[in-house]
Amino acid sequence: MAESGSAKPSTMKSYFWRSRDTLKVPMSLFRDNRERLVSRLRANSEVSAAGTFVVLQGGEDVPFNDTDINWPFRQESFFQWCFGAEEPGCYGALDLAAGTSILFVPRLPAEYAVWQGKLYTLDDFKKRYAVDEARYTDEIARVLKEKRAHLLLTLSGRNSDSGLLAREAVFDGIAEFKVNNSILYPEICECRVIKSPGEIEVLRYVCKISSDAHKVVMRTVRPGMVEYQAEAAFCHHVYSTGGCRHVSYTCICGSGHNSSILHYGHAGAPNSKVMQDGDMCLFDLGGNYCGYAADITCSFPINGKFTEDQKLIYNAVLKARDAVIAAAKPGVAWTDMHLLANRVMLTSLKAGGLLVGDVEDMIKAGLNEIFQPHGLGHLLGLDVHDVGGYLSCHPERSKEPGLRKLRTARTLLAGMVLTVEPGCYFVDCLLDAALANPDQAKFLVAEQLKRFRGFGGVRIEDDVLITETGVENLTFVPRT
């Protein structure tokens, strides 16, 4: 919890910092988040502020199977957004009437100091995390009773990307209170969708560190190296230089045909191929700092020289990205941006001789989903696929080809941070299905497509902030 290994409680500062040149993140960022949430809930006609408390439960240490070793801890994202606490086993409460905050921390045994270090006082935690009070987790029910809590707002909602439920707070004595678990989730999600100036600074930092790491990877890799060496180079830079102990998702380091596998790098395919001269590389890598995620993809030939076919596909994707960057602004529907990217890319493939016919007819037939079987991008923040994509008060997921894969269909607002990641892939099973479908096969030049079997794919992914007038690109990597 201290800012460095030599810090003492008397010198503890109220910020997250990994020393040296890494970003100091003031705890006021999380205080401001709490204030935004309280203001939003006070404006909700279903809520009476008097006697109403938000109660959130933080993440727990997770054992590795049945052993006494734990997975590296990462704080639960809603709790991180509200409190920024680094320790597991915490709870937090917000008093809507008073606008005050309480951080509940575990009461640790004295033996803890032997194995894990100095035991900090409640006052230490109060100062460290800039909360109004710090108490122990075994006191939650008693403290809430003392404060005349009547209604507890707890978190319960289904993540539209994973399909999993958010963790609802449970503690000894909760049955003594009235609990509502439907109001909080959409309100806190809406708060997380629009980034505060403080959050934007953290995202700028982690995107810059991740961009620099991508450039290190580009300078490092060469034919004969193994994909995981690219992963190692990225992870080393974001941690050693940027203080990013975690990456935001499993590193994707696909080369050759592997660059057409959208979530390559998983346990069954752990970035283990030797990269060959002439391979196209697709490296999708993002660091994580203070819980905030970057998500950047670079595609380039391993030997540094594009073939004519590689140039055709890369430029088709780049034009799609450029079109979206130029058009995105508040008031524009994300679905329209996706279709714009599809339209530009298919037009380039047609000009390159791979397709024939009318581009609009191709989209109607679902050909856009054959070459780009994923959405244009997603909200980005404390989660790489951040919350708020599909809430009840916003457009539902489309059932149309291409659009049905989008992680959000929202209209853009200033303060949103999203990825823009058009891609073009040659996936055998999708090409085979398209060639067997008369409605799609009529657009395909089968003889030309043969030479792209095994090509892999190209994705260009930038992290962008929607401003009042357009887009600020937070990504700084070579694209041309």
Short mmCIF file of C-alpha atoms in Angstrom, two decimals:
data_model
loop_
_atom_site.label_atom_id
_atom_site.label_comp_id
_atom_site.label_asym_id
_atom_site.label_seq_id
_atom_site.Cartn_x
_atom_site.Cartn_y
_atom_site.Cartn_z
CA MET A 1 0.00 0.00 0.00
CA ALA A 2 2.99 2.31 0.39
CA GLU A 3 4.46 4.23 -2.51
CA SER A 4 7.83 2.48 -2.30
CA GLY A 5 9.62 -0.20 -0.34
CA SER A 6 11.18 2.30 2.04
CA ALA A 7 8.02 4.29 2.82
CA LYS A 8 6.82 4.63 6.40
CA PRO A 9 3.24 5.28 7.52
CA SER A 10 4.12 8.89 8.35
CA THR A 11 5.35 9.46 4.78
CA MET A 12 2.59 7.56 2.97
CA LYS A 13 1.02 9.60 0.20
CA SER A 14 -2.50 9.50 -1.10
CA TYR A 15 -1.70 8.26 -4.57
CA PHE A 16 -0.91 5.13 -6.59
CA TRP A 17 2.68 5.14 -7.80
CA ARG A 18 5.24 2.58 -8.93
CA SER A 19 8.28 4.86 -8.34
CA ARG A 20 10.74 6.48 -10.73
CA ASP A 21 9.11 7.90 -13.87
CA THR A 22 5.79 6.10 -13.58
CA LEU A 23 2.56 8.08 -13.27
CA LYS A 24 1.40 9.24 -9.85
CA VAL A 25 -2.35 8.65 -9.72
CA PRO A 26 -3.94 10.75 -6.96
CA MET A 27 -6.58 9.10 -4.82
CA SER A 28 -8.71 12.14 -5.59
CA LEU A 29 -9.46 10.35 -8.88
CA PHE A 30 -11.45 7.73 -6.97
CA ARG A 31 -12.98 10.30 -4.63
CA ASP A 32 -14.25 12.13 -7.71
CA ASN A 33 -15.66 8.87 -9.04
CA ARG A 34 -17.52 8.34 -5.78
CA GLU A 35 -18.92 11.84 -5.92
CA ARG A 36 -20.12 11.30 -9.49
CA LEU A 37 -21.90 8.11 -8.46
CA VAL A 38 -23.52 9.70 -5.41
CA SER A 39 -24.77 12.63 -7.52
CA ARG A 40 -26.21 10.29 -10.12
CA LEU A 41 -28.00 8.16 -7.51
CA ARG A 42 -29.40 11.22 -5.75
CA ALA A 43 -30.98 12.23 -9.08
CA ASN A 44 -32.64 8.81 -9.41
CA SER A 45 -36.33 9.09 -8.52
CA GLU A 46 -36.30 5.53 -7.14
CA VAL A 47 -33.82 6.49 -4.44
CA SER A 48 -34.30 8.49 -1.24
CA ALA A 49 -30.88 9.59 -0.03
CA ALA A 50 -31.72 9.50 3.68
CA GLY A 51 -30.63 6.18 5.17
CA THR A 52 -29.44 4.81 1.80
CA PHE A 53 -25.94 3.38 1.44
CA VAL A 54 -24.10 1.90 -1.52
CA VAL A 55 -22.22 -1.23 -0.42
CA LEU A 56 -19.53 -2.77 -2.65
CA GLN A 57 -17.40 -5.84 -2.05
CA GLY A 58 -13.83 -5.88 -3.32
CA GLY A 59 -11.94 -8.77 -4.82
CA GLU A 60 -10.54 -11.72 -2.87
CA ASP A 61 -7.29 -13.59 -3.11
CA VAL A 62 -7.92 -16.64 -5.33
CA PRO A 63 -5.96 -19.82 -4.52
CA PHE A 64 -4.21 -21.67 -7.32
CA ASN A 65 -6.28 -24.85 -7.35
CA ASP A 66 -6.00 -26.52 -3.93
CA THR A 67 -2.58 -25.10 -3.06
CA ASP A 68 -1.52 -22.40 -0.61
CA ILE A 69 -0.34 -20.22 -3.52
CA ASN A 70 -2.62 -17.48 -4.92
CA TRP A 71 -3.09 -16.08 -8.39
CA PRO A 72 -1.64 -12.53 -8.71
CA PHE A 73 -4.32 -10.31 -7.23
CA ARG A 74 -6.30 -7.83 -9.32
CA GLN A 75 -8.93 -5.68 -7.69
CA GLU A 76 -12.59 -6.08 -8.69
CA SER A 77 -13.22 -3.35 -11.26
CA PHE A 78 -16.26 -1.61 -9.74
CA PHE A 79 -14.49 -1.51 -6.39
CA GLN A 80 -11.32 -0.20 -8.01
CA TRP A 81 -13.35 2.54 -9.71
CA CYS A 82 -14.79 3.66 -6.37
CA PHE A 83 -11.88 3.19 -3.96
CA GLY A 84 -8.62 2.39 -5.76
CA ALA A 85 -7.66 -0.01 -2.96
CA GLU A 86 -4.84 -2.41 -3.71
CA GLU A 87 -5.57 -4.94 -0.94
CA PRO A 88 -7.91 -7.94 -1.23
CA GLY A 89 -10.80 -8.63 1.12
CA CYS A 90 -12.09 -5.06 1.42
CA TYR A 91 -15.60 -3.58 1.38
CA GLY A 92 -16.72 -0.04 0.78
CA ALA A 93 -19.81 1.99 1.62
CA LEU A 94 -21.13 5.35 0.43
CA ASP A 95 -23.65 7.35 2.46
CA LEU A 96 -25.91 9.03 -0.12
CA ALA A 97 -27.26 11.61 2.31
CA ALA A 98 -23.92 12.72 3.73
CA GLY A 99 -21.87 12.00 0.61
CA THR A 100 -19.24 10.30 2.76
CA SER A 101 -17.24 7.11 2.23
CA ILE A 102 -16.19 4.23 4.46
CA LEU A 103 -13.48 1.73 3.54
CA PHE A 104 -13.67 -1.57 5.42
CA VAL A 105 -10.41 -3.53 5.57
CA PRO A 106 -9.73 -7.01 6.99
CA ARG A 107 -8.65 -7.23 10.62
CA LEU A 108 -5.40 -9.13 10.18
CA PRO A 109 -3.71 -11.35 12.80
CA ALA A 110 -0.43 -10.23 14.31
CA GLU A 111 1.35 -13.10 12.53
CA TYR A 112 0.61 -11.38 9.23
CA ALA A 113 3.47 -8.97 9.91
CA VAL A 114 5.97 -11.85 9.79
CA TRP A 115 4.97 -13.07 6.35
CA GLN A 116 3.45 -10.05 4.61
CA GLY A 117 4.91 -7.00 6.30
CA LYS A 118 3.89 -4.24 8.68
CA LEU A 119 0.28 -4.04 9.85
CA TYR A 120 -1.19 -0.65 8.98
CA THR A 121 -3.64 1.19 11.16
CA LEU A 122 -7.12 2.29 10.22
CA ASP A 123 -5.83 5.85 10.13
CA ASP A 124 -3.15 4.77 7.66
CA PHE A 125 -5.81 3.34 5.35
CA LYS A 126 -7.98 6.44 5.73
CA LYS A 127 -5.10 8.68 4.65
CA ARG A 128 -3.83 6.33 1.95
CA TYR A 129 -7.14 6.03 0.13
CA ALA A 130 -8.56 9.49 0.92
CA VAL A 131 -11.78 8.14 2.43
CA ASP A 132 -13.80 9.71 5.23
CA GLU A 133 -13.57 6.66 7.48
CA ALA A 134 -11.73 3.36 7.68
CA ARG A 135 -13.14 0.47 9.70
CA TYR A 136 -12.71 -3.31 9.87
CA THR A 137 -14.78 -5.71 7.79
CA ASP A 138 -16.05 -7.52 10.89
CA GLU A 139 -17.75 -4.25 11.89
CA ILE A 140 -19.78 -3.62 8.73
CA ALA A 141 -23.24 -4.38 10.10
CA ARG A 142 -22.60 -2.55 13.37
CA VAL A 143 -21.22 0.55 11.63
CA LEU A 144 -24.14 0.73 9.20
CA LYS A 145 -26.61 0.42 12.08
CA GLU A 146 -24.83 3.22 13.94
CA LYS A 147 -25.28 5.37 10.87
CA ARG A 148 -28.99 4.52 10.67
CA ALA A 149 -28.71 2.74 7.34
CA HIS A 150 -32.11 1.63 6.09
CA LEU A 151 -31.59 0.69 2.43
CA LEU A 152 -28.46 -0.87 0.95
CA LEU A 153 -27.82 -0.62 -2.78
CA THR A 154 -25.78 -3.61 -3.88
CA LEU A 155 -24.32 -4.55 -7.23
CA SER A 156 -26.04 -7.14 -9.40
CA GLY A 157 -25.99 -7.10 -13.20
CA ARG A 158 -24.98 -9.25 -16.12
CA ASN A 159 -21.90 -8.29 -18.13
CA SER A 160 -22.94 -8.13 -21.80
CA ASP A 161 -19.54 -9.39 -22.99
CA SER A 162 -18.94 -12.33 -20.66
CA GLY A 163 -22.51 -13.14 -19.69
CA LEU A 164 -21.34 -13.33 -16.07
CA LEU A 165 -22.88 -11.58 -13.09
CA ALA A 166 -21.13 -8.80 -11.19
CA ARG A 167 -20.24 -9.72 -7.63
CA GLU A 168 -22.94 -8.69 -5.18
CA ALA A 169 -21.81 -7.65 -1.70
CA VAL A 170 -22.58 -10.11 1.07
CA PHE A 171 -21.51 -9.76 4.70
CA ASP A 172 -22.50 -11.05 8.11
CA GLY A 173 -25.62 -9.20 9.21
CA ILE A 174 -26.78 -8.01 5.76
CA ALA A 175 -30.15 -9.73 6.35
CA GLU A 176 -30.92 -7.07 8.97
CA PHE A 177 -31.16 -4.40 6.24
CA LYS A 178 -33.43 -3.79 3.28
CA VAL A 179 -31.42 -4.50 0.11
CA ASN A 180 -32.02 -3.37 -3.47
CA ASN A 181 -29.78 -4.99 -6.07
CA SER A 182 -31.30 -3.57 -9.28
CA ILE A 183 -30.74 0.20 -9.05
CA LEU A 184 -26.95 0.42 -8.67
CA TYR A 185 -25.62 -1.57 -11.64
CA PRO A 186 -26.90 0.56 -14.56
CA GLU A 187 -26.07 3.78 -12.73
CA ILE A 188 -22.47 2.89 -11.90
CA CYS A 189 -21.98 1.48 -15.42
CA GLU A 190 -23.10 4.80 -16.91
CA CYS A 191 -20.60 6.58 -14.67
CA ARG A 192 -17.82 4.28 -15.88
CA VAL A 193 -18.69 4.85 -19.56
CA ILE A 194 -17.79 8.54 -19.38
CA LYS A 195 -14.21 9.01 -18.21
CA SER A 196 -13.24 11.81 -15.85
CA PRO A 197 -10.19 14.00 -16.64
CA GLY A 198 -8.23 12.02 -14.04
CA GLU A 199 -9.14 8.70 -15.63
CA ILE A 200 -8.21 10.02 -19.07
CA GLU A 201 -4.73 10.91 -17.78
CA VAL A 202 -4.20 7.33 -16.58
CA LEU A 203 -5.45 5.96 -19.90
CA ARG A 204 -3.13 8.31 -21.80
CA TYR A 205 -0.25 6.98 -19.70
CA VAL A 206 -0.96 3.29 -20.10
CA CYS A 207 -1.59 3.72 -23.83
CA LYS A 208 1.74 5.58 -24.20
CA ILE A 209 3.65 2.92 -22.26
CA SER A 210 1.96 0.17 -24.29
CA SER A 211 2.69 2.02 -27.55
CA ASP A 212 6.35 2.29 -26.60
CA ALA A 213 6.42 -1.43 -25.78
CA HIS A 214 4.95 -2.25 -29.20
CA LYS A 215 7.79 -0.29 -30.79
CA VAL A 216 10.30 -2.25 -28.70
CA VAL A 217 8.73 -5.46 -30.01
CA MET A 218 8.95 -4.22 -33.61
CA ARG A 219 12.65 -3.49 -33.17
CA THR A 220 13.27 -6.83 -31.45
CA VAL A 221 11.56 -9.50 -33.54
CA ARG A 222 13.08 -11.16 -36.57
CA PRO A 223 12.63 -14.44 -38.48
CA GLY A 224 13.60 -17.47 -36.42
CA MET A 225 12.38 -16.05 -33.12
CA VAL A 226 9.41 -17.60 -31.31
CA GLU A 227 6.14 -15.71 -30.87
CA TYR A 228 6.43 -15.84 -27.08
CA GLN A 229 9.66 -13.86 -27.31
CA ALA A 230 7.60 -10.96 -28.67
CA GLU A 231 5.23 -11.40 -25.73
CA ALA A 232 8.17 -11.41 -23.32
CA ALA A 233 9.65 -8.24 -24.83
CA PHE A 234 6.32 -6.44 -24.46
CA CYS A 235 5.71 -7.57 -20.89
CA HIS A 236 9.25 -6.65 -19.88
CA HIS A 237 8.95 -3.09 -21.17
CA VAL A 238 5.53 -2.25 -19.74
CA TYR A 239 6.63 -3.55 -16.34
CA SER A 240 10.28 -2.49 -16.13
CA THR A 241 9.71 0.95 -17.63
CA GLY A 242 6.02 1.60 -17.07
CA GLY A 243 5.32 -0.09 -13.75
CA CYS A 244 2.58 -2.26 -15.25
CA ARG A 245 2.61 -5.39 -13.12
CA HIS A 246 -0.26 -6.79 -15.19
CA VAL A 247 -1.30 -6.92 -18.81
CA SER A 248 -4.97 -6.36 -19.51
CA TYR A 249 -5.63 -9.64 -21.34
CA THR A 250 -3.78 -12.69 -22.62
CA CYS A 251 -1.13 -11.50 -25.08
CA ILE A 252 -1.90 -12.29 -28.73
CA CYS A 253 1.29 -12.79 -30.78
CA GLY A 254 0.15 -14.49 -33.96
CA SER A 255 2.38 -14.98 -36.99
CA GLY A 256 1.60 -16.51 -40.37
CA HIS A 257 -1.71 -18.36 -40.28
CA ASN A 258 -1.97 -17.73 -36.53
CA SER A 259 -2.63 -14.05 -37.21
CA SER A 260 -6.11 -15.07 -38.42
CA ILE A 261 -6.99 -16.58 -35.01
CA LEU A 262 -8.78 -13.76 -33.21
CA HIS A 263 -7.88 -14.76 -29.64
CA TYR A 264 -4.66 -16.65 -30.33
CA GLY A 265 -2.27 -17.03 -27.40
CA HIS A 266 -4.65 -19.06 -25.24
CA ALA A 267 -3.51 -22.10 -23.26
CA GLY A 268 -3.93 -24.46 -26.22
CA ALA A 269 -1.91 -22.20 -28.54
CA PRO A 270 0.47 -20.28 -26.25
CA ASN A 271 2.32 -18.05 -28.74
CA SER A 272 4.67 -20.94 -29.45
CA LYS A 273 5.25 -20.88 -33.23
CA VAL A 274 8.65 -20.02 -34.71
CA MET A 275 8.17 -16.93 -36.88
CA GLN A 276 9.23 -17.49 -40.47
CA ASP A 277 10.64 -15.10 -43.04
CA GLY A 278 7.67 -13.65 -44.92
CA ASP A 279 5.16 -14.18 -42.10
CA MET A 280 2.64 -11.47 -41.30
CA CYS A 281 2.64 -10.74 -37.57
CA LEU A 282 -0.41 -9.59 -35.62
CA PHE A 283 0.51 -8.52 -32.08
CA ASP A 284 -2.42 -7.51 -29.87
CA LEU A 285 -0.93 -6.37 -26.55
CA GLY A 286 -1.96 -3.98 -23.78
CA GLY A 287 -0.50 -3.04 -20.43
CA ASN A 288 -2.50 -2.30 -17.29
CA TYR A 289 -1.72 0.49 -14.83
CA CYS A 290 -3.69 1.26 -11.67
CA GLY A 291 -6.35 -1.06 -13.04
CA TYR A 292 -6.75 0.83 -16.34
CA ALA A 293 -6.31 -1.01 -19.62
CA ALA A 294 -4.65 -0.37 -22.96
CA ASP A 295 -5.52 -2.52 -25.99
CA ILE A 296 -3.36 -1.97 -29.08
CA THR A 297 -2.75 -4.12 -32.15
CA CYS A 298 0.08 -3.77 -34.64
CA SER A 299 0.36 -5.83 -37.82
CA PHE A 300 3.53 -5.98 -39.91
CA PRO A 301 5.69 -8.46 -41.86
CA ILE A 302 8.34 -10.10 -39.70
CA ASN A 303 11.09 -9.25 -42.20
CA GLY A 304 10.02 -5.60 -42.45
CA LYS A 305 9.11 -5.75 -46.15
CA PHE A 306 5.53 -5.97 -47.37
CA THR A 307 4.72 -8.21 -50.30
CA GLU A 308 2.16 -6.85 -52.75
CA ASP A 309 -0.54 -9.06 -51.20
CA GLN A 310 0.39 -7.99 -47.67
CA LYS A 311 0.34 -4.36 -48.80
CA LEU A 312 -3.13 -4.82 -50.33
CA ILE A 313 -4.66 -6.21 -47.15
CA TYR A 314 -2.83 -3.87 -44.78
CA ASN A 315 -3.83 -0.77 -46.73
CA ALA A 316 -7.44 -1.96 -46.91
CA VAL A 317 -7.54 -2.16 -43.10
CA LEU A 318 -5.64 1.11 -42.66
CA LYS A 319 -8.13 2.96 -44.89
CA ALA A 320 -10.97 1.56 -42.81
CA ARG A 321 -9.31 2.76 -39.61
CA ASP A 322 -8.62 6.20 -41.07
CA ALA A 323 -12.24 6.56 -42.20
CA VAL A 324 -13.53 5.84 -38.69
CA ILE A 325 -11.02 8.16 -37.00
CA ALA A 326 -12.13 10.95 -39.34
CA ALA A 327 -15.87 10.36 -38.85
CA ALA A 328 -16.25 9.46 -35.18
CA LYS A 329 -17.63 12.21 -32.94
CA PRO A 330 -20.42 12.78 -30.41
CA GLY A 331 -23.84 11.94 -31.80
CA VAL A 332 -22.59 9.30 -34.26
CA ALA A 333 -23.86 5.73 -33.86
CA TRP A 334 -21.14 3.12 -33.30
CA THR A 335 -23.02 0.75 -35.60
CA ASP A 336 -22.62 3.29 -38.42
CA MET A 337 -18.88 3.43 -37.74
CA HIS A 338 -18.66 -0.36 -37.98
CA LEU A 339 -20.48 -0.39 -41.31
CA LEU A 340 -18.31 2.47 -42.58
CA ALA A 341 -15.19 0.43 -41.81
CA ASN A 342 -16.69 -2.64 -43.52
CA ARG A 343 -17.64 -0.61 -46.58
CA VAL A 344 -14.20 0.95 -46.98
CA MET A 345 -12.41 -2.38 -46.53
CA LEU A 346 -14.62 -4.31 -48.96
CA THR A 347 -14.17 -1.54 -51.52
CA SER A 348 -10.39 -1.96 -51.24
CA LEU A 349 -10.64 -5.75 -51.60
CA LYS A 350 -12.78 -5.25 -54.68
CA ALA A 351 -10.22 -2.83 -56.16
CA GLY A 352 -7.55 -5.46 -55.44
CA GLY A 353 -9.39 -8.06 -57.51
CA LEU A 354 -10.55 -10.33 -54.67
CA LEU A 355 -14.23 -9.36 -54.90
CA VAL A 356 -16.71 -8.35 -57.58
CA GLY A 357 -20.12 -6.74 -57.42
CA ASP A 358 -21.81 -4.00 -55.43
CA VAL A 359 -20.37 -3.38 -51.96
CA GLU A 360 -23.77 -2.60 -50.43
CA ASP A 361 -25.08 -5.91 -51.77
CA MET A 362 -22.06 -7.66 -50.22
CA ILE A 363 -22.98 -6.22 -46.81
CA LYS A 364 -26.60 -7.24 -47.21
CA ALA A 365 -25.38 -10.79 -47.91
CA GLY A 366 -23.18 -10.75 -44.78
CA LEU A 367 -19.85 -10.83 -46.61
CA ASN A 368 -18.50 -8.21 -44.23
CA GLU A 369 -18.60 -10.79 -41.43
CA ILE A 370 -16.61 -13.30 -43.51
CA PHE A 371 -13.56 -11.05 -43.68
CA GLN A 372 -14.05 -9.29 -40.32
CA PRO A 373 -15.81 -11.70 -37.95
CA HIS A 374 -15.63 -9.29 -35.00
CA GLY A 375 -16.95 -5.84 -34.15
CA LEU A 376 -15.18 -2.58 -34.90
CA GLY A 377 -14.20 -2.07 -31.27
CA HIS A 378 -15.41 -1.72 -27.71
CA LEU A 379 -15.50 0.54 -24.70
CA LEU A 380 -12.21 0.67 -22.80
CA GLY A 381 -11.42 1.56 -19.20
CA LEU A 382 -10.90 -0.51 -16.06
CA ASP A 383 -11.79 -3.56 -18.13
CA VAL A 384 -10.41 -4.12 -21.60
CA HIS A 385 -14.01 -4.79 -22.71
CA ASP A 386 -15.45 -2.13 -20.44
CA VAL A 387 -18.96 -2.14 -19.04
CA GLY A 388 -21.91 -0.19 -20.42
CA GLY A 389 -22.03 -1.67 -23.91
CA TYR A 390 -25.61 -2.90 -23.72
CA LEU A 391 -27.74 -1.40 -20.97
CA SER A 392 -31.53 -1.28 -20.93
CA CYS A 393 -31.71 2.41 -21.82
CA HIS A 394 -29.54 2.06 -24.95
CA PRO A 395 -29.79 0.23 -28.32
CA GLU A 396 -29.93 -3.54 -28.14
CA ARG A 397 -27.51 -5.85 -29.92
CA SER A 398 -28.35 -6.15 -33.62
CA LYS A 399 -29.01 -9.52 -35.22
CA GLU A 400 -27.53 -8.44 -38.57
CA PRO A 401 -24.27 -10.03 -39.83
CA GLY A 402 -21.28 -8.07 -38.56
CA LEU A 403 -23.34 -5.85 -36.29
CA ARG A 404 -24.30 -8.79 -34.09
CA LYS A 405 -20.65 -9.09 -33.06
CA LEU A 406 -20.40 -5.49 -31.82
CA ARG A 407 -19.77 -5.11 -28.09
CA THR A 408 -21.83 -1.91 -28.08
CA ALA A 409 -24.35 -0.20 -30.35
CA ARG A 410 -24.37 3.09 -28.47
CA THR A 411 -24.31 6.59 -29.83
CA LEU A 412 -20.94 8.18 -29.14
CA LEU A 413 -20.56 10.71 -26.33
CA ALA A 414 -17.68 12.96 -25.38
CA GLY A 415 -15.63 11.27 -22.67
CA MET A 416 -16.01 7.75 -24.01
CA VAL A 417 -12.81 5.79 -24.66
CA LEU A 418 -13.06 3.03 -27.25
CA THR A 419 -10.90 0.86 -29.45
CA VAL A 420 -11.03 1.26 -33.23
CA GLU A 421 -9.88 -2.09 -34.58
CA PRO A 422 -10.91 -3.01 -38.12
CA GLY A 423 -9.40 -6.24 -39.40
CA CYS A 424 -9.25 -8.47 -42.45
CA TYR A 425 -8.65 -12.20 -42.02
CA PHE A 426 -8.56 -15.26 -44.22
CA VAL A 427 -10.14 -17.95 -42.06
CA ASP A 428 -10.51 -21.27 -43.90
CA CYS A 429 -13.79 -22.31 -42.32
CA LEU A 430 -15.40 -18.94 -43.06
CA LEU A 431 -14.12 -18.84 -46.63
CA ASP A 432 -15.34 -22.40 -47.23
CA ALA A 433 -18.77 -21.50 -45.90
CA ALA A 434 -18.94 -18.38 -48.07
CA LEU A 435 -17.91 -20.28 -51.20
CA ALA A 436 -20.66 -22.82 -50.47
CA ASN A 437 -23.26 -20.07 -50.02
CA PRO A 438 -24.57 -18.85 -53.42
CA ASP A 439 -25.60 -15.50 -51.93
CA GLN A 440 -22.01 -14.83 -50.92
CA ALA A 441 -20.00 -16.87 -53.41
CA LYS A 442 -21.11 -14.66 -56.32
CA PHE A 443 -18.99 -11.82 -54.89
CA LEU A 444 -15.84 -13.91 -54.38
CA VAL A 445 -13.09 -14.31 -56.98
CA ALA A 446 -12.19 -17.84 -55.95
CA GLU A 447 -9.01 -18.11 -58.00
CA GLN A 448 -7.60 -14.92 -56.50
CA LEU A 449 -8.53 -15.95 -52.97
CA LYS A 450 -6.61 -19.24 -53.24
CA ARG A 451 -3.27 -17.54 -52.71
CA PHE A 452 -4.51 -16.02 -49.45
CA ARG A 453 -5.10 -19.40 -47.82
CA GLY A 454 -2.67 -19.44 -44.90
CA PHE A 455 -2.05 -15.68 -45.21
CA GLY A 456 -3.45 -15.04 -41.75
CA GLY A 457 -4.84 -11.60 -41.06
CA VAL A 458 -4.29 -7.94 -40.38
CA ARG A 459 -5.75 -5.90 -37.53
CA ILE A 460 -5.00 -2.27 -36.73
CA GLU A 461 -6.23 -1.25 -33.30
CA ASP A 462 -6.04 2.19 -31.75
CA ASP A 463 -7.37 3.41 -28.40
CA VAL A 464 -9.25 6.68 -28.86
CA LEU A 465 -10.98 9.30 -26.73
CA ILE A 466 -14.17 10.85 -28.06
CA THR A 467 -13.85 14.61 -27.63
CA GLU A 468 -16.44 17.36 -28.08
CA THR A 469 -15.43 17.70 -31.74
CA GLY A 470 -14.08 14.31 -32.81
CA VAL A 471 -11.34 11.93 -31.73
CA GLU A 472 -8.08 12.09 -29.78
CA ASN A 473 -5.95 9.09 -30.63
CA LEU A 474 -4.16 7.86 -27.50
CA THR A 475 -2.04 5.38 -29.50
CA PHE A 476 1.44 6.23 -30.79
CA VAL A 477 2.80 3.45 -33.00
CA PRO A 478 4.00 3.39 -36.63
CA ARG A 479 1.11 2.76 -39.01
CA THR A 480 2.71 3.73 -42.35
#
